[in-house]
Amino acid sequence: MKILDIREIAVPIKSDIRNAYIDFSQMTVSALAVITDVVRDGKRVVGFGFNSNGRYAPSGLLRDRFMPRLLAADPHSLVDDTGANFDPFKIWNIVMRNEKPGGHGERSVAVGVLDMAIWDAVAKIAGVPLYRLLADRFRGGVADAKVFVYAAGGYYYPEKSLSALQEEMQGYIDLGYSVVKIKIGGAQLAEDLRRIESVLKVLKSGDQLAVDANGRFDLETAIAYAHALEPYQLRWYEEAGDPLDYELQAELAGHYQGPMATGENLFSVQDARNLIRYAGMRSNRDVLQFDCALSYGLVEYLRILDMLKEYGWSARRCIPHGGHQLSLNIAAGLGLGGNESYPGIFQPFGGFADNTPVENSYIALPDIPGIGFESKKELFRLLKTLSDN
Amino acid sequence: MKILDIREIAVPIKSDIRNAYIDFSQMTVSALAVITDVVRDGKRVVGFGFNSNGRYAPSGLLRDRFMPRLLAADPHSLVDDTGANFDPFKIWNIVMRNEKPGGHGERSVAVGVLDMAIWDAVAKIAGVPLYRLLADRFRGGVADAKVFVYAAGGYYYPEKSLSALQEEMQGYIDLGYSVVKIKIGGAQLAEDLRRIESVLKVLKSGDQLAVDANGRFDLETAIAYAHALEPYQLRWYEEAGDPLDYELQAELAGHYQGPMATGENLFSVQDARNLIRYAGMRSNRDVLQFDCALSYGLVEYLRILDMLKEYGWSARRCIPHGGHQLSLNIAAGLGLGGNESYPGIFQPFGGFADNTPVENSYIALPDIPGIGFESKKELFRLLKTLSDN
């Protein structure tokens, strides 16, 4: 059992959207294929991976360091003790050899891409969907039949009117979502409140709407927003300040009783642990959004879940950023609280299996081996170009 | 005034040394040249930069994102308000456009390389050594005439005997260093103590020797070492635990009265601030080793110094990691406590101007415009290949 080749391409995901921090017009994604010599259903098993949105394609890091290390490894060192499958943990250690501690950015994305492809291959070799494999290995066989998903959108499109924003949100409702999210902080507070109120008009209650500042606020602004947002009783108030400013987050907790959410820009178990240690996050209401595809992959995410357990947090408090199928599998297999979704954007990477309806903001997973990319036609068309020939 | 071209190459710095965490046999460095249209002494001004050791050449990030952004910028947007020079702060903002907050690794190295080249060019255009420019701009004209440097070595070479270690240290003494540093944590405590005691035999007192665990220890091991090290009254005990494990560091402070040092693996002002907020570092004795060449450059380092001041820390507590001429200039120009030095290793990047002796562990800086690379013959021979033609 061995890895025959690893192939990577960087793909643009051009979009005219922007959040409070960046615009996405130059954003790229690494798509990667791990070609194995294992045959299932008459074909070679290929594992696919890609990085989540918000960070750039880590092509150089993959090509200069991580792909060569894996390709140079003794094939026996990549296989689990049964000899029947690859071992994502052993592979992770090989890939991270000769990397110093600290500095968890960019390389965490590169390793995340590779790790996604490895888990896809491992589940395909096992002949089961990844959520089933995870439930069997780590949760006594219990998998959730469906996963909570919410529709993240409400970006600041150039010239977008309030009625266009309402239409966008109504579109998500029509798709079956009952919880939606919009950006704040890219405009003044008064305008953001108008945006919020216009969206609330198409919803039944405040807890159907989350708002996301993308880390833009200083403490004073974060508190001003907190006071203004509190009466709406929103689903959550997300990433008010810089993701590493735990003191701001802890201080803000004294000014906002409703749920808060953060974590999408913390890319290691060490950073996640510091959030839990120092940011005053409340395990009975707050939401943790660590995204494995930006954070050294599922191998590291399992460490994060272990750490959370140690600190008395339920995995149900985790609703990962990113809107990709790997986190959806993790949510179903390991019992997370849900997963982000970006209907229609970050295509073809964002979103889940084709023809699986969202009902009351819950979605089921396809019953095919692996992460399920083959059930997402436009994505698979792109990924397949990596494994053809 | 404009930037005509930016050129980068990745150069191996092969070495058979290893510390407690990684070996350096695959280590690479990005060398970069910013070619300007400004003429001084009949030649085009070229600014040079490279990354510090311990992290890999960030070639892909430079070529995919940071170099193109700078080259695409309107030349007027790069110039300071006098119009007489480039503005490193404006350039930094342009280079970091469309980068999300958090995730401070790898890209911090890429930006550090570029920032070094910009400051080199700026000082050359001003016609002064960088330490003079920094002293004039930020310290009322006061520059230190010489800078404390210590010799970092004592790696775990394969098959290296205690007498070879003593010889290495004696060599540093003979070069004019009175303070040296060796690695610990790559062997068992008993063997490390033998290493320490053998080195102390060639020194006069414990405060001439620092020890560096490179972030390898868990709390229990860190404390065991603390108790064993305390009687030697060493210069400092460096990076005991994971660089992001502030709780370990704070706990360790209760077990070790002597100076401790850390920070070389924290790559942003946000991470540095968390160290100060949470790690129990003591401003009357501990040492901060943030390395601008791994951490978004001097522009970010100035933010770190401002932050330290806010928290009541003197710049004298800073002795940067890396052993390069940029930090030496910062130390002289901004009044840091000193700079690391690796005599004879990480060549040709490590070390300072040729033919400037170290006396009692202090070194003077050459009086030539820029960072001083032109006074370091082997390094300049390499850098010059980037600007020829």
mmCIF file with all atom_site columns, C-alpha atoms in Angstrom, chain B residues 125-213:
data_model
loop_
_atom_site.group_PDB
_atom_site.id
_atom_site.type_symbol
_atom_site.label_atom_id
_atom_site.label_alt_id
_atom_site.label_comp_id
_atom_site.label_asym_id
_atom_site.label_entity_id
_atom_site.label_seq_id
_atom_site.pdbx_PDB_ins_code
_atom_site.Cartn_x
_atom_site.Cartn_y
_atom_site.Cartn_z
_atom_site.occupancy
_atom_site.B_iso_or_equiv
_atom_site.pdbx_formal_charge
_atom_site.auth_seq_id
_atom_site.auth_comp_id
_atom_site.auth_asym_id
_atom_site.auth_atom_id
_atom_site.pdbx_PDB_model_num
ATOM 1  C CA . ILE B 1 125 ? 18.804 56.413 0.070  1.00 0.00 ? 125 ILE B CA 1
ATOM 2  C CA . ALA B 1 126 ? 19.205 58.499 3.237  1.00 0.00 ? 126 ALA B CA 1
ATOM 3  C CA . GLY B 1 127 ? 22.944 57.838 2.991  1.00 0.00 ? 127 GLY B CA 1
ATOM 4  C CA . VAL B 1 128 ? 23.301 56.612 6.582  1.00 0.00 ? 128 VAL B CA 1
ATOM 5  C CA . PRO B 1 129 ? 23.657 53.332 8.443  1.00 0.00 ? 129 PRO B CA 1
ATOM 6  C CA . LEU B 1 130 ? 20.253 52.004 9.468  1.00 0.00 ? 130 LEU B CA 1
ATOM 7  C CA . TYR B 1 131 ? 21.038 52.266 13.192 1.00 0.00 ? 131 TYR B CA 1
ATOM 8  C CA . ARG B 1 132 ? 21.696 55.989 12.685 1.00 0.00 ? 132 ARG B CA 1
ATOM 9  C CA . LEU B 1 133 ? 18.436 56.437 10.771 1.00 0.00 ? 133 LEU B CA 1
ATOM 10 C CA . LEU B 1 134 ? 16.519 54.613 13.512 1.00 0.00 ? 134 LEU B CA 1
ATOM 11 C CA . ALA B 1 135 ? 18.175 56.590 16.292 1.00 0.00 ? 135 ALA B CA 1
ATOM 12 C CA . ASP B 1 136 ? 17.375 59.853 14.501 1.00 0.00 ? 136 ASP B CA 1
ATOM 13 C CA . ARG B 1 137 ? 13.777 58.960 13.756 1.00 0.00 ? 137 ARG B CA 1
ATOM 14 C CA . PHE B 1 138 ? 12.779 57.183 16.948 1.00 0.00 ? 138 PHE B CA 1
ATOM 15 C CA . ARG B 1 139 ? 15.294 57.891 19.720 1.00 0.00 ? 139 ARG B CA 1
ATOM 16 C CA . GLY B 1 140 ? 16.193 61.555 19.544 1.00 0.00 ? 140 GLY B CA 1
ATOM 17 C CA . GLY B 1 141 ? 19.429 60.821 17.734 1.00 0.00 ? 141 GLY B CA 1
ATOM 18 C CA . VAL B 1 142 ? 20.948 58.621 20.426 1.00 0.00 ? 142 VAL B CA 1
ATOM 19 C CA . ALA B 1 143 ? 22.556 55.446 19.103 1.00 0.00 ? 143 ALA B CA 1
ATOM 20 C CA . ASP B 1 144 ? 24.578 52.943 21.099 1.00 0.00 ? 144 ASP B CA 1
ATOM 21 C CA . ALA B 1 145 ? 28.206 52.838 19.940 1.00 0.00 ? 145 ALA B CA 1
ATOM 22 C CA . LYS B 1 146 ? 28.372 49.083 20.458 1.00 0.00 ? 146 LYS B CA 1
ATOM 23 C CA . VAL B 1 147 ? 25.982 46.216 21.082 1.00 0.00 ? 147 VAL B CA 1
ATOM 24 C CA . PHE B 1 148 ? 26.107 43.268 23.462 1.00 0.00 ? 148 PHE B CA 1
ATOM 25 C CA . VAL B 1 149 ? 26.336 40.003 21.543 1.00 0.00 ? 149 VAL B CA 1
ATOM 26 C CA . TYR B 1 150 ? 26.525 36.461 22.828 1.00 0.00 ? 150 TYR B CA 1
ATOM 27 C CA . ALA B 1 151 ? 27.648 33.331 21.040 1.00 0.00 ? 151 ALA B CA 1
ATOM 28 C CA . ALA B 1 152 ? 24.868 30.799 20.521 1.00 0.00 ? 152 ALA B CA 1
ATOM 29 C CA . GLY B 1 153 ? 26.054 27.311 19.719 1.00 0.00 ? 153 GLY B CA 1
ATOM 30 C CA . GLY B 1 154 ? 26.376 24.097 21.676 1.00 0.00 ? 154 GLY B CA 1
ATOM 31 C CA . TYR B 1 155 ? 24.112 22.172 19.327 1.00 0.00 ? 155 TYR B CA 1
ATOM 32 C CA . TYR B 1 156 ? 23.898 18.409 19.488 1.00 0.00 ? 156 TYR B CA 1
ATOM 33 C CA . TYR B 1 157 ? 26.273 17.498 16.720 1.00 0.00 ? 157 TYR B CA 1
ATOM 34 C CA . PRO B 1 158 ? 26.284 13.777 16.014 1.00 0.00 ? 158 PRO B CA 1
ATOM 35 C CA . GLU B 1 159 ? 29.005 12.109 18.101 1.00 0.00 ? 159 GLU B CA 1
ATOM 36 C CA . LYS B 1 160 ? 30.121 15.338 19.691 1.00 0.00 ? 160 LYS B CA 1
ATOM 37 C CA . SER B 1 161 ? 32.086 14.783 22.877 1.00 0.00 ? 161 SER B CA 1
ATOM 38 C CA . LEU B 1 162 ? 32.151 16.993 25.958 1.00 0.00 ? 162 LEU B CA 1
ATOM 39 C CA . SER B 1 163 ? 35.683 18.065 25.161 1.00 0.00 ? 163 SER B CA 1
ATOM 40 C CA . ALA B 1 164 ? 34.599 19.087 21.657 1.00 0.00 ? 164 ALA B CA 1
ATOM 41 C CA . LEU B 1 165 ? 31.821 21.146 23.265 1.00 0.00 ? 165 LEU B CA 1
ATOM 42 C CA . GLN B 1 166 ? 34.385 22.786 25.560 1.00 0.00 ? 166 GLN B CA 1
ATOM 43 C CA . GLU B 1 167 ? 36.601 23.517 22.573 1.00 0.00 ? 167 GLU B CA 1
ATOM 44 C CA . GLU B 1 168 ? 33.682 25.102 20.740 1.00 0.00 ? 168 GLU B CA 1
ATOM 45 C CA . MET B 1 169 ? 32.964 27.360 23.727 1.00 0.00 ? 169 MET B CA 1
ATOM 46 C CA . GLN B 1 170 ? 36.634 28.210 24.201 1.00 0.00 ? 170 GLN B CA 1
ATOM 47 C CA . GLY B 1 171 ? 36.642 29.208 20.548 1.00 0.00 ? 171 GLY B CA 1
ATOM 48 C CA . TYR B 1 172 ? 33.871 31.743 21.232 1.00 0.00 ? 172 TYR B CA 1
ATOM 49 C CA . ILE B 1 173 ? 35.801 33.113 24.212 1.00 0.00 ? 173 ILE B CA 1
ATOM 50 C CA . ASP B 1 174 ? 38.849 33.448 21.980 1.00 0.00 ? 174 ASP B CA 1
ATOM 51 C CA . LEU B 1 175 ? 36.712 35.382 19.473 1.00 0.00 ? 175 LEU B CA 1
ATOM 52 C CA . GLY B 1 176 ? 35.900 37.932 22.191 1.00 0.00 ? 176 GLY B CA 1
ATOM 53 C CA . TYR B 1 177 ? 32.570 36.646 23.481 1.00 0.00 ? 177 TYR B CA 1
ATOM 54 C CA . SER B 1 178 ? 32.168 36.433 27.228 1.00 0.00 ? 178 SER B CA 1
ATOM 55 C CA . VAL B 1 179 ? 28.626 35.014 27.141 1.00 0.00 ? 179 VAL B CA 1
ATOM 56 C CA . VAL B 1 180 ? 27.773 31.770 25.350 1.00 0.00 ? 180 VAL B CA 1
ATOM 57 C CA . LYS B 1 181 ? 24.672 29.604 24.932 1.00 0.00 ? 181 LYS B CA 1
ATOM 58 C CA . ILE B 1 182 ? 24.202 25.870 24.534 1.00 0.00 ? 182 ILE B CA 1
ATOM 59 C CA . LYS B 1 183 ? 21.223 23.664 23.752 1.00 0.00 ? 183 LYS B CA 1
ATOM 60 C CA . ILE B 1 184 ? 19.513 21.519 26.356 1.00 0.00 ? 184 ILE B CA 1
ATOM 61 C CA . GLY B 1 185 ? 16.577 19.141 26.082 1.00 0.00 ? 185 GLY B CA 1
ATOM 62 C CA . GLY B 1 186 ? 17.950 17.091 23.202 1.00 0.00 ? 186 GLY B CA 1
ATOM 63 C CA . ALA B 1 187 ? 19.408 14.688 25.773 1.00 0.00 ? 187 ALA B CA 1
ATOM 64 C CA . GLN B 1 188 ? 18.436 13.470 29.234 1.00 0.00 ? 188 GLN B CA 1
ATOM 65 C CA . LEU B 1 189 ? 18.764 15.876 32.170 1.00 0.00 ? 189 LEU B CA 1
ATOM 66 C CA . ALA B 1 190 ? 21.819 14.088 33.596 1.00 0.00 ? 190 ALA B CA 1
ATOM 67 C CA . GLU B 1 191 ? 23.666 14.343 30.301 1.00 0.00 ? 191 GLU B CA 1
ATOM 68 C CA . ASP B 1 192 ? 22.626 17.967 29.863 1.00 0.00 ? 192 ASP B CA 1
ATOM 69 C CA . LEU B 1 193 ? 24.012 18.734 33.319 1.00 0.00 ? 193 LEU B CA 1
ATOM 70 C CA . ARG B 1 194 ? 27.304 17.131 32.319 1.00 0.00 ? 194 ARG B CA 1
ATOM 71 C CA . ARG B 1 195 ? 27.303 19.354 29.231 1.00 0.00 ? 195 ARG B CA 1
ATOM 72 C CA . ILE B 1 196 ? 26.629 22.426 31.358 1.00 0.00 ? 196 ILE B CA 1
ATOM 73 C CA . GLU B 1 197 ? 29.309 21.578 33.911 1.00 0.00 ? 197 GLU B CA 1
ATOM 74 C CA . SER B 1 198 ? 31.890 20.908 31.246 1.00 0.00 ? 198 SER B CA 1
ATOM 75 C CA . VAL B 1 199 ? 31.174 24.298 29.664 1.00 0.00 ? 199 VAL B CA 1
ATOM 76 C CA . LEU B 1 200 ? 31.272 26.073 33.027 1.00 0.00 ? 200 LEU B CA 1
ATOM 77 C CA . LYS B 1 201 ? 34.844 24.809 33.388 1.00 0.00 ? 201 LYS B CA 1
ATOM 78 C CA . VAL B 1 202 ? 35.956 27.076 30.550 1.00 0.00 ? 202 VAL B CA 1
ATOM 79 C CA . LEU B 1 203 ? 33.968 30.059 31.920 1.00 0.00 ? 203 LEU B CA 1
ATOM 80 C CA . LYS B 1 204 ? 34.474 32.199 35.016 1.00 0.00 ? 204 LYS B CA 1
ATOM 81 C CA . SER B 1 205 ? 30.879 32.298 36.248 1.00 0.00 ? 205 SER B CA 1
ATOM 82 C CA . GLY B 1 206 ? 27.412 30.906 35.593 1.00 0.00 ? 206 GLY B CA 1
ATOM 83 C CA . ASP B 1 207 ? 26.081 34.158 34.190 1.00 0.00 ? 207 ASP B CA 1
ATOM 84 C CA . GLN B 1 208 ? 28.329 33.658 31.175 1.00 0.00 ? 208 GLN B CA 1
ATOM 85 C CA . LEU B 1 209 ? 26.226 30.676 30.102 1.00 0.00 ? 209 LEU B CA 1
ATOM 86 C CA . ALA B 1 210 ? 22.642 30.593 28.820 1.00 0.00 ? 210 ALA B CA 1
ATOM 87 C CA . VAL B 1 211 ? 20.788 27.350 28.039 1.00 0.00 ? 211 VAL B CA 1
ATOM 88 C CA . ASP B 1 212 ? 18.070 26.839 25.422 1.00 0.00 ? 212 ASP B CA 1
ATOM 89 C CA . ALA B 1 213 ? 15.486 24.017 25.405 1.00 0.00 ? 213 ALA B CA 1
#
